[in-house]
Amino acid sequence: MSTGKSTLVRVAERAGVSIASVSRVLNGLPASESITERVRAAAEELGYVPNATARSLKVGRTEQIALAVADVGNPVYVSMMHAVNEVVASAGFRLVLSSTGSDPADQINLLKNLNRGFADGLILSPLRVTPDLIEEVRASRLPLVIIGSLPEGVAVDNVRANSRKGVGLAVKHLYEQGRRHIAFLNGPLDTVPGTARLAGYLKAMTNLALPVTSDLQVEATDFTYHAGLAATTALLNQSSPDAIVCSNDLLAVAAMKIIVGRGLRVPQDIALVGMDNTDITELANPALTSVDLGSARRARKAAKLLLARIDDPDRPVQSVVVSPTLVVRESSVVAG
Amino acid sequence: MSTGKSTLVRVAERAGVSIASVSRVLNGLPASESITERVRAAAEELGYVPNATARSLKVGRTEQIALAVADVGNPVYVSMMHAVNEVVASAGFRLVLSSTGSDPADQINLLKNLNRGFADGLILSPLRVTPDLIEEVRASRLPLVIIGSLPEGVAVDNVRANSRKGVGLAVKHLYEQGRRHIAFLNGPLDTVPGTARLAGYLKAMTNLALPVTSDLQVEATDFTYHAGLAATTALLNQSSPDAIVCSNDLLAVAAMKIIVGRGLRVPQDIALVGMDNTDITELANPALTSVDLGSARRARKAAKLLLARIDDPDRPVQSVVVSPTLVVRESSVVAG
DNA sequence: CTGTTAGCGCATTCAA
DNA sequence: TTGAATGCGCTAACAG
């Protein structure tokens, strides 16, 4: 193994063959014993490593896929990233992280940039879906998979959770625990999960013949821990729920903090259920009951869909829905 | 804006100029008013987007930097990733995530792969440093920055925390709170942080003339929450500390869980200090006192060093150390 | 100021 | 089987 740049040409010179032969040998195409031998030796001695960029330009593939998520601070996106990376890496693809904010403009920009061909496809998990974004998604000529809901009629591969049903599981569980004043701590209403989860809450409450009052509902300005603190404070100032369904785990942990800070007990005084079933559910004290929306599974599925689409651009569009499950822990069940 | 692939050639044809002129206009090089106008119009109409791969091949730059961290599950790495991404993105670079395990073999493999030229540089944060890895780091001809400690004499840009000093801050703080039986919950000893932090603990204890006994030390099999649960259990079975310094926040939160589960109180019965000052310090209940090792700052600095090195491969090697600070929260101080 | 041309490193077609 | 030659799309000399 030697120093310096080595190219096909240099290997070819050293082996005394043509660059075509070198390329063949290195790509496992048929070649004579003798040439194979010499090429391998020459490549080894020169420490030859094929250039990814040149290869990409030639074959029209970068072996990279891009992932864009809204909020890297949210553990659910971290687990998605992890899951996606596992799938694509084992298929020989690299993962390019295109962190965008929750601003749709960022995503639109990203979609445009993708046409520069630095990646073979994109997995996008938008928090807010605007008409502009949809337009751009429609127009995108690159393999694209959306994690999350999309309006009917947008023919793009996508995989989403049934978060309405998920909220339903949470409400029903709390009802079965004897709770009747079940509040809902939501994230911003102008987001896709925000609206879906609210719908789920309203429906579940109605189904159970529980009164739906506005003082039992509060909307955090963001799906973050800090926003959750403020929102929970507001909620407890305007009503006295005996249970709170939270739109994600970060909000739930924030709620727990405020509740305990007020000298109330979880779950005795207020039962708590989060959503996403992230790692922090176990770190929490008491451990947080949470609705598992299958984020890792969704991410894996999305990655596989994308790889399949890259492989065959003409395959039928697929839309998969992952069913939620409830993971009961300590925050919602009074022991004994 | 139209459909289909558009290249310089097509834009040139449409504008009735040479491809060189197109390239110039699009790169902001001097051109006549008339040509500029026509090129812009043609590019617009064709929805032309320059091809990143071709550009890379030509200029010898991918505008990508790779980041390899040991454990994506650890929030400290997430924040590093975030910080790195901010810096490189604003310099026009994309971030390629090369998640490696804690196995040095993965890193070595990565270094070799980097020579394929898919990225212009690498930021590596190795948990375990073996001679083989050092050898490979030395041999690497690509811009490389290490986050973490490196043996003397390895001339590679690196930025590290003074975690020995960091542990010292924690021990001293607990001592000042009146604690005398200060235990140490460490991660694996065959890791770089593991050894450094143990050294810090031993030194700090000695400085304070506190007895150092083996039953006050325990080593988790990993820097994870689950490993922390088992290790804490073992620790409490073999001794009765009135304080525990934990090698990172995940371990600390695990310790908190076990302690509370035994009916003991934090901080009254056992005071707790974590390290890394990650987001979970605030989620924890009580909020976790933690040593801030400046992970985000380190990551940002590493990114800047890498960009500088890419810009000028011959610049002197730089090694920067970030000083730790203690962030006192509820887990270490008895109120009142 | 503008056009022609030569590669960047590779995979691949076409002849031999 | 093997080699010569072409071109992926672009930038940068070089000439005019």
XYZ file of C-alpha atoms (C1' of nucleotides) in Angstrom:
704
model
C 0.000 0.000 0.000
C 1.429 3.290 -1.100
C 0.701 6.945 -0.778
C -0.799 9.433 -3.189
C -3.819 9.389 -5.417
C -4.238 6.261 -7.376
C -6.571 5.927 -10.268
C -7.582 3.247 -12.660
C -4.917 4.522 -15.029
C -2.131 4.092 -12.530
C -3.258 0.642 -11.598
C -3.501 -0.245 -15.261
C 0.020 0.995 -15.899
C 1.401 -0.933 -12.994
C -0.375 -4.098 -14.013
C 0.460 -3.627 -17.658
C -3.129 -3.888 -18.793
C -5.833 -1.546 -20.014
C -7.999 0.463 -17.685
C -10.961 -1.459 -18.986
C -9.484 -4.663 -17.667
C -8.811 -3.083 -14.322
C -12.365 -1.895 -14.124
C -13.634 -5.342 -14.989
C -11.535 -7.172 -12.482
C -12.425 -4.761 -9.729
C -16.089 -5.082 -10.546
C -15.976 -8.838 -10.625
C -16.555 -9.203 -14.316
C -14.985 -12.133 -16.163
C -11.271 -11.863 -16.781
C -8.415 -14.248 -17.254
C -6.628 -15.699 -14.298
C -3.425 -13.915 -15.153
C -4.928 -10.467 -15.549
C -7.048 -10.825 -12.471
C -3.963 -11.683 -10.519
C -1.876 -8.812 -11.794
C -4.621 -6.254 -11.364
C -5.348 -7.313 -7.829
C -1.681 -7.135 -6.959
C -1.221 -3.729 -8.538
C -4.316 -2.349 -6.865
C -3.158 -3.673 -3.537
C 0.307 -2.221 -3.878
C -1.002 1.167 -4.862
C -3.657 1.118 -2.207
C -6.144 1.800 -4.912
C -9.594 2.904 -3.888
C -12.202 3.637 -6.536
C -13.466 7.175 -6.659
C -17.073 7.444 -5.657
C -17.738 10.697 -7.453
C -16.464 9.507 -10.802
C -18.408 6.323 -10.462
C -21.534 8.241 -9.617
C -21.192 10.501 -12.585
C -20.797 7.539 -14.844
C -23.518 5.291 -13.545
C -25.912 8.047 -12.568
C -26.229 6.937 -8.991
C -24.789 8.461 -5.875
C -25.580 5.646 -3.483
C -26.762 8.283 -1.109
C -30.178 8.903 0.244
C -31.260 12.035 2.013
C -33.287 12.209 5.181
C -35.081 15.343 6.254
C -36.775 15.572 9.594
C -38.297 18.532 11.302
C -36.766 18.511 14.727
C -33.525 16.784 15.553
C -34.107 17.529 19.209
C -37.058 15.175 19.368
C -36.021 11.645 20.301
C -38.584 10.200 17.950
C -36.730 11.611 14.991
C -33.476 10.311 16.337
C -34.853 6.815 16.420
C -36.204 7.245 12.917
C -32.855 8.414 11.710
C -31.259 5.428 13.298
C -33.710 3.020 11.727
C -33.388 4.558 8.291
C -29.644 4.483 8.498
C -29.634 0.810 9.331
C -31.697 -0.106 6.316
C -29.970 2.050 3.761
C -26.476 1.320 5.042
C -26.997 -2.389 4.691
C -28.006 -1.725 1.108
C -24.749 0.120 0.541
C -26.181 3.606 0.684
C -24.929 6.500 2.723
C -27.262 8.728 4.671
C -27.188 12.462 4.069
C -28.783 14.412 6.832
C -30.766 17.356 5.575
C -32.035 18.847 8.724
C -34.760 21.252 7.964
C -36.737 23.272 10.408
C -40.465 22.869 10.683
C -40.743 25.586 8.083
C -42.164 24.202 4.823
C -39.985 26.629 2.899
C -36.952 24.636 4.001
C -38.427 21.452 2.652
C -39.295 23.050 -0.651
C -35.796 24.310 -0.914
C -34.518 20.855 -0.165
C -36.649 19.275 -2.852
C -35.242 21.726 -5.351
C -31.735 21.038 -4.202
C -32.260 17.345 -4.543
C -32.474 17.830 -8.267
C -28.801 18.615 -8.135
C -28.454 14.904 -7.865
C -26.471 14.557 -4.698
C -28.770 11.787 -3.541
C -30.778 9.084 -5.227
C -33.845 9.660 -3.148
C -35.352 11.418 -0.169
C -37.261 10.505 2.914
C -39.217 13.449 4.156
C -41.129 13.783 7.381
C -42.869 17.127 7.251
C -44.521 18.605 10.285
C -46.506 21.164 8.365
C -47.927 20.504 4.951
C -48.747 23.541 2.870
C -50.158 23.633 -0.657
C -46.783 24.832 -1.866
C -45.089 21.841 -0.356
C -47.611 19.473 -1.874
C -47.102 21.103 -5.230
C -43.378 20.600 -4.966
C -43.805 17.025 -3.815
C -46.007 16.333 -6.799
C -43.521 17.906 -9.137
C -40.553 16.056 -7.720
C -39.079 13.711 -10.254
C -36.884 12.053 -7.689
C -37.694 8.967 -5.661
C -39.434 10.272 -2.593
C -41.092 8.745 0.425
C -43.094 10.707 2.913
C -43.316 9.706 6.533
C -46.603 11.119 7.665
C -49.975 11.896 6.246
C -50.626 13.372 2.855
C -53.831 14.649 1.306
C -55.733 12.163 -0.808
C -54.711 12.141 -4.411
C -51.062 12.861 -3.957
C -49.477 9.844 -5.547
C -46.348 9.505 -3.488
C -45.129 6.563 -1.475
C -45.855 7.223 2.127
C -46.041 5.508 5.450
C -47.924 6.947 8.329
C -49.126 6.208 11.781
C -52.765 6.126 12.682
C -52.351 8.683 15.387
C -56.080 9.339 15.667
C -56.531 5.762 16.688
C -53.489 6.110 18.893
C -55.020 8.918 20.879
C -58.138 6.812 21.105
C -56.197 4.019 22.777
C -54.863 6.465 25.325
C -58.224 7.966 26.144
C -59.875 4.585 26.397
C -57.142 3.309 28.690
C -57.527 6.265 31.004
C -61.265 5.839 30.996
C -60.835 2.249 32.043
C -58.673 3.437 34.877
C -61.648 5.378 36.117
C -60.616 8.784 34.845
C -63.381 11.058 33.681
C -61.736 14.442 33.370
C -59.324 13.647 30.638
C -57.454 16.639 29.307
C -55.531 16.908 26.085
C -52.148 18.564 25.858
C -51.536 19.080 22.170
C -48.806 20.531 20.008
C -49.423 23.258 17.443
C -52.688 22.872 15.612
C -51.247 23.930 12.302
C -49.196 20.751 12.102
C -50.241 17.453 10.648
C -49.918 15.467 13.875
C -51.487 18.337 15.810
C -54.722 18.232 13.873
C -54.876 14.444 13.618
C -54.354 13.943 17.317
C -56.899 16.520 18.269
C -59.410 14.800 16.015
C -58.605 11.524 17.733
C -59.125 13.053 21.144
C -62.454 14.604 20.261
C -63.724 11.431 18.714
C -62.644 9.254 21.604
C -64.166 11.553 24.173
C -67.419 11.657 22.291
C -67.485 7.890 21.916
C -67.153 7.538 25.646
C -69.812 10.141 26.229
C -67.353 12.285 28.101
C -67.938 16.011 27.986
C -65.557 17.872 25.723
C -64.831 21.272 27.140
C -62.344 23.796 25.926
C -60.752 24.181 29.348
C -59.587 20.589 29.094
C -57.661 21.341 25.942
C -54.434 23.199 25.581
C -52.065 23.727 22.724
C -48.332 24.013 23.238
C -46.559 26.353 20.878
C -44.265 23.550 19.872
C -43.736 19.828 20.358
C -40.937 20.528 22.811
C -40.312 20.102 26.491
C -40.174 23.812 27.160
C -43.377 24.528 25.320
C -44.913 21.717 27.336
C -44.064 23.373 30.612
C -45.902 26.544 29.738
C -48.866 24.757 28.257
C -49.295 22.456 31.241
C -49.189 25.393 33.589
C -51.916 27.046 31.571
C -53.951 23.868 31.550
C -53.798 23.378 35.292
C -54.717 26.990 35.825
C -57.870 26.645 33.815
C -59.087 23.210 34.893
C -58.538 20.257 37.177
C -58.140 17.150 35.058
C -57.551 13.741 36.589
C -55.692 12.622 33.491
C -53.828 14.178 30.584
C -53.205 12.719 27.180
C -50.150 14.358 25.724
C -49.437 14.705 22.051
C -45.923 13.412 22.454
C -43.519 12.172 25.108
C -41.661 15.437 25.521
C -44.878 17.225 26.332
C -45.802 14.449 28.728
C -42.536 14.654 30.609
C -42.979 18.394 30.847
C -46.454 17.876 32.225
C -45.076 15.452 34.759
C -42.583 18.030 35.878
C -45.213 20.696 36.412
C -47.618 18.329 38.132
C -45.045 17.078 40.589
C -43.858 20.624 41.117
C -47.356 21.515 42.266
C -47.284 18.798 44.864
C -49.618 16.529 42.970
C -48.881 12.895 42.342
C -48.616 10.945 39.098
C -50.657 8.828 38.579
C -52.742 9.135 41.733
C -53.872 12.707 41.218
C -53.279 13.019 37.533
C -52.632 10.104 35.206
C -50.403 10.744 32.232
C -50.058 9.218 28.799
C -47.560 10.287 26.187
C -47.133 9.445 22.540
C -44.278 8.055 20.435
C -43.004 5.663 23.064
C -39.489 7.072 22.917
C -36.598 6.171 25.176
C -37.457 8.892 27.622
C -40.574 7.012 28.691
C -38.378 4.729 30.732
C -36.125 7.435 32.055
C -39.115 9.262 33.442
C -40.096 8.794 37.017
C -42.683 7.346 37.197
C -42.133 5.574 33.888
C -44.372 7.027 31.250
C -47.227 5.166 29.642
C -47.094 5.958 25.969
C -48.734 5.225 22.658
C -46.299 3.500 20.385
C -46.830 4.945 16.931
C -44.237 2.609 15.497
C -41.747 5.281 14.569
C -38.847 2.902 14.070
C -41.006 0.541 12.086
C -42.335 3.378 9.993
C -38.856 4.635 9.310
C -37.607 1.213 8.327
C -40.565 0.724 6.040
C -40.035 4.112 4.478
C -36.407 3.295 3.801
C -37.339 0.043 2.159
C -39.985 1.715 0.041
C -37.464 4.259 -1.090
C -34.901 1.654 -2.025
C -37.546 -0.232 -3.952
C -38.624 2.909 -5.758
C -35.028 3.734 -6.665
C -34.704 0.243 -7.962
C -37.877 0.481 -9.987
C -39.236 3.977 -10.593
C -42.343 2.555 -12.227
C -43.566 0.386 -9.420
C -47.025 1.228 -8.111
C -47.243 3.838 -5.424
C -47.589 2.335 -2.014
C -49.191 3.782 1.061
C -48.815 1.956 4.322
C -50.410 2.644 7.656
C -48.903 1.418 10.888
C -51.218 0.617 13.752
C -50.560 2.115 17.161
C -50.241 0.142 20.352
C -50.429 1.281 23.921
C -47.498 0.599 26.214
C -48.702 0.826 29.767
C -46.189 1.895 32.388
C -46.452 3.560 35.741
C -47.739 7.008 34.921
C -51.289 5.914 34.204
C -52.009 3.089 36.589
C -52.381 3.357 40.332
C -50.532 0.407 41.800
C -52.316 -2.112 43.946
C -39.766 25.544 -15.784
C -39.967 22.322 -17.713
C -39.556 18.658 -17.106
C -36.727 16.267 -17.876
C -32.998 16.414 -17.319
C -31.414 19.611 -18.319
C -27.723 20.116 -18.662
C -25.385 22.904 -19.484
C -25.514 21.856 -23.101
C -29.259 22.176 -23.326
C -29.253 25.526 -21.652
C -26.498 26.656 -23.985
C -28.456 25.530 -27.004
C -31.565 27.287 -25.862
C -29.704 30.477 -25.114
C -27.671 30.275 -28.262
C -24.355 30.567 -26.468
C -21.492 28.268 -25.513
C -21.599 26.052 -22.476
C -18.697 28.002 -21.080
C -20.772 31.127 -21.062
C -23.559 29.338 -19.321
C -21.186 28.089 -16.697
C -19.808 31.568 -16.198
C -23.138 33.255 -15.851
C -24.371 30.642 -13.447
C -21.229 30.952 -11.381
C -21.391 34.699 -11.307
C -18.341 35.291 -13.434
C -18.220 38.342 -15.664
C -20.391 38.208 -18.749
C -22.141 40.677 -20.970
C -25.551 41.962 -20.116
C -27.109 40.306 -23.117
C -25.631 36.866 -22.532
C -26.377 36.958 -18.856
C -29.947 37.750 -19.639
C -30.400 34.999 -22.210
C -28.696 32.376 -20.090
C -30.774 33.164 -17.052
C -33.926 33.013 -19.084
C -33.017 29.721 -20.717
C -31.987 28.186 -17.413
C -35.223 29.307 -15.850
C -37.357 27.951 -18.637
C -35.630 24.603 -18.607
C -35.667 24.405 -14.841
C -31.958 23.872 -15.007
C -30.215 22.673 -11.880
C -26.477 22.068 -11.935
C -25.377 18.530 -11.305
C -23.505 18.177 -8.058
C -21.691 15.001 -8.985
C -20.232 16.384 -12.181
C -19.177 19.507 -10.413
C -17.542 17.472 -7.681
C -15.636 15.373 -10.129
C -14.353 18.438 -11.853
C -13.405 20.566 -8.881
C -12.326 17.713 -6.664
C -14.660 18.625 -3.879
C -17.844 16.969 -2.773
C -19.026 19.670 -0.390
C -19.806 16.888 2.002
C -18.310 16.151 5.344
C -18.738 12.921 7.213
C -19.517 12.567 10.877
C -18.955 9.355 12.765
C -20.089 8.966 16.318
C -20.153 5.916 18.496
C -23.661 5.824 19.840
C -26.586 7.554 18.203
C -28.726 6.678 21.183
C -26.801 8.964 23.467
C -28.231 12.470 23.541
C -24.778 13.962 23.745
C -24.002 12.700 20.282
C -27.269 13.990 18.996
C -26.401 17.458 20.170
C -22.964 17.147 18.622
C -24.483 16.102 15.360
C -26.794 19.037 15.489
C -23.974 21.465 16.200
C -21.758 20.073 13.476
C -24.563 20.226 10.990
C -25.235 23.852 11.731
C -21.660 24.848 11.084
C -21.050 22.835 7.967
C -24.451 23.572 6.455
C -23.891 27.279 6.722
C -20.632 26.757 4.869
C -22.525 25.007 2.099
C -21.552 21.484 3.055
C -23.821 18.523 3.505
C -23.501 16.180 6.410
C -23.066 12.483 5.776
C -23.837 10.399 8.773
C -21.505 7.471 9.153
C -22.793 5.820 12.218
C -20.266 3.398 13.531
C -20.574 1.240 16.562
C -18.141 1.551 19.411
C -16.064 -1.043 17.643
C -12.790 0.452 16.387
C -12.950 -1.855 13.384
C -15.896 0.146 12.108
C -13.950 3.351 12.312
C -10.998 1.870 10.529
C -13.274 0.691 7.817
C -14.759 4.137 7.588
C -11.372 5.777 7.242
C -10.574 3.469 4.395
C -13.890 4.186 2.751
C -13.324 7.877 3.028
C -10.554 7.537 0.504
C -13.244 6.839 -2.012
C -13.719 10.528 -1.884
C -17.368 10.796 -1.031
C -16.586 13.454 1.528
C -14.035 16.193 1.880
C -13.311 15.466 5.486
C -14.289 13.552 8.571
C -15.129 14.295 12.137
C -14.573 11.262 14.275
C -15.471 10.774 17.894
C -14.099 7.398 18.881
C -15.046 5.762 22.137
C -12.248 3.260 22.090
C -8.839 4.030 20.686
C -6.747 1.059 19.658
C -3.259 1.084 18.155
C -4.774 0.002 14.866
C -7.090 2.953 14.854
C -4.261 5.326 15.662
C -2.266 3.856 12.843
C -5.105 4.418 10.443
C -5.663 7.937 11.710
C -2.003 8.710 11.171
C -2.087 7.278 7.692
C -5.230 9.116 6.695
C -4.536 11.610 3.972
C -7.904 13.202 4.306
C -8.835 16.187 6.439
C -9.712 14.721 9.790
C -10.676 16.079 13.143
C -10.983 13.982 16.248
C -13.402 14.836 18.995
C -11.832 13.304 22.046
C -8.421 12.543 23.394
C -5.559 11.204 21.384
C -2.181 9.915 22.478
C 0.645 12.429 22.412
C 2.448 12.633 19.151
C -0.465 11.969 16.869
C -0.504 15.082 14.764
C -4.193 15.384 14.040
C -6.511 18.267 14.735
C -8.513 17.451 17.772
C -10.764 19.025 20.323
C -11.416 17.433 23.626
C -13.015 18.010 26.952
C -11.067 18.016 30.155
C -13.210 15.355 31.673
C -10.759 14.635 34.475
C -11.219 18.161 35.633
C -14.927 17.782 35.052
C -15.194 14.878 37.434
C -13.165 16.939 39.866
C -15.775 19.685 39.779
C -18.474 17.169 40.543
C -16.638 15.588 43.460
C -15.707 18.926 44.932
C -19.283 20.156 44.664
C -20.594 17.116 46.471
C -17.932 17.479 49.136
C -19.032 21.046 49.711
C -22.556 19.771 50.131
C -21.289 17.739 53.030
C -21.067 14.404 51.285
C -18.242 12.143 52.323
C -19.132 8.791 50.831
C -18.923 9.732 47.206
C -19.270 6.811 44.843
C -18.373 6.689 41.186
C -20.589 5.090 38.574
C -18.408 4.733 35.538
C -18.807 3.429 32.014
C -16.525 0.780 30.512
C -12.914 1.186 31.528
C -11.595 0.265 28.124
C -12.962 3.470 26.659
C -11.240 6.802 26.497
C -13.780 8.666 28.631
C -13.972 5.724 31.010
C -10.317 5.850 31.912
C -10.106 9.633 31.970
C -13.073 10.019 34.237
C -11.895 7.356 36.617
C -8.564 9.119 36.857
C -10.380 12.330 37.636
C -12.390 10.677 40.361
C -9.389 9.104 42.013
C -7.440 12.316 41.950
C -10.285 14.398 43.287
C -10.975 11.987 46.113
C -7.341 11.909 47.067
C -7.089 15.676 46.985
C -9.966 15.914 49.411
C -8.435 13.233 51.604
C -11.485 11.066 51.116
C -10.934 7.343 51.294
C -10.996 5.591 47.963
C -12.441 2.152 48.327
C -13.314 -0.300 45.634
C -16.838 -0.782 46.903
C -17.564 2.840 46.034
C -16.690 2.231 42.416
C -18.694 0.431 39.839
C -18.356 0.065 36.111
C -21.367 -0.183 33.818
C -20.922 -2.413 30.807
C -21.887 0.464 28.602
C -22.670 4.179 28.702
C -26.357 3.417 28.458
C -29.411 3.707 30.640
C -29.921 -0.020 30.886
C -26.334 -0.719 31.808
C -26.706 1.989 34.420
C -29.608 0.240 36.071
C -27.628 -2.928 36.650
C -24.501 -1.124 37.755
C -26.340 1.039 40.239
C -28.019 -1.966 41.732
C -24.651 -3.597 42.167
C -23.239 -0.443 43.685
C -25.998 -0.080 46.245
C -25.662 -3.721 47.143
C -22.010 -3.355 47.956
C -21.941 0.018 49.696
C -23.994 2.889 51.045
C -22.832 6.090 49.383
C -24.389 9.437 50.180
C -23.533 10.696 46.707
C -22.795 9.286 43.289
C -20.858 10.872 40.499
C -21.979 9.341 37.228
C -19.892 9.147 34.108
C -22.688 10.486 31.975
C -26.286 11.644 32.200
C -27.843 8.400 31.067
C -26.103 6.534 33.854
C -27.183 9.210 36.299
C -30.817 8.983 35.329
C -30.619 5.221 35.684
C -29.120 5.639 39.123
C -31.917 7.989 40.036
C -34.454 5.408 38.978
C -32.921 2.687 41.110
C -32.445 4.931 44.101
C -36.023 6.143 44.078
C -37.188 2.592 43.495
C -35.526 1.611 46.750
C -37.450 4.234 48.605
C -34.471 6.529 48.995
C -34.605 10.200 48.184
C -32.538 12.265 45.779
C -30.772 14.362 46.905
C -31.503 13.936 50.607
C -30.270 10.368 50.920
C -28.093 10.206 47.869
C -26.959 13.194 45.862
C -26.446 12.704 42.158
C -24.288 14.362 39.545
C -24.198 13.413 35.892
C -21.948 14.407 33.034
C -22.526 15.934 29.588
C -25.325 18.237 30.625
C -27.675 16.891 28.005
C -31.333 17.747 27.605
C -32.399 14.926 29.840
C -30.970 16.717 32.868
C -34.009 18.953 32.849
C -36.491 16.232 32.102
C -35.322 14.303 35.117
C -37.154 14.628 38.356
C -35.460 16.039 40.367
C -33.555 17.924 37.700
C -30.080 16.536 37.351
C -26.951 18.421 38.303
C -24.444 17.759 35.567
C -20.974 18.586 34.401
C -21.115 20.434 31.140
C -18.290 19.125 29.027
C -19.155 21.554 26.274
C -20.227 18.957 23.760
C -21.972 21.393 21.458
C -19.079 23.814 21.680
C -16.619 21.028 21.008
C -18.599 19.858 18.027
C -18.840 23.335 16.604
C -15.149 23.866 17.078
C -14.364 20.546 15.463
C -16.471 21.462 12.466
C -14.704 24.776 12.109
C -11.310 23.133 12.398
C -12.268 20.680 9.707
C -13.470 23.387 7.354
C -10.260 25.295 7.949
C -8.182 22.219 7.275
C -10.082 21.497 4.076
C -9.449 25.062 3.087
C -5.776 24.833 3.882
C -4.336 21.348 4.245
C -0.995 22.759 5.356
C -2.147 24.788 8.292
C -0.568 23.842 11.606
C -2.264 21.099 13.550
C -4.429 22.454 16.281
C -5.445 20.856 19.515
C -8.030 22.566 21.628
C -9.247 21.716 25.075
C -12.609 22.845 26.340
C -13.000 23.483 30.030
C -15.847 21.885 31.920
C -18.350 23.738 34.026
C -20.713 22.464 36.650
C -24.413 23.102 36.226
C -26.058 22.721 39.582
C -29.667 21.600 39.625
C -31.834 19.820 42.137
C -30.280 16.382 42.337
C -27.265 17.440 44.358
C -28.473 20.164 46.663
C -30.853 19.758 49.578
C -33.225 22.675 49.413
C -33.495 25.123 52.267
C -15.921 39.125 -23.364
C -16.706 34.648 -25.559
C -16.030 30.018 -27.619
C -13.284 25.769 -28.095
C -11.232 22.240 -25.769
C -9.377 19.313 -22.402
C -9.891 16.566 -18.806
C -11.812 15.036 -13.615
C -12.106 9.031 -12.890
C -14.817 5.761 -14.165
C -17.981 2.089 -16.739
C -19.034 0.454 -21.101
C -19.668 -0.008 -25.969
C -17.488 -1.582 -29.855
C -13.734 -3.920 -32.338
C -10.281 -6.915 -32.476
C -11.123 -12.264 -23.214
C -9.039 -7.734 -23.987
C -8.021 -2.819 -25.458
C -9.283 1.592 -27.483
C -12.386 4.981 -27.363
C -16.484 7.462 -25.738
C -18.995 10.297 -22.605
C -21.380 11.160 -17.863
C -21.818 17.086 -16.757
C -19.062 20.276 -15.440
C -15.024 23.947 -14.768
C -10.988 26.137 -16.284
C -7.311 26.924 -19.390
C -6.418 28.825 -23.520
C -7.316 31.347 -27.898
C -9.497 34.520 -30.291
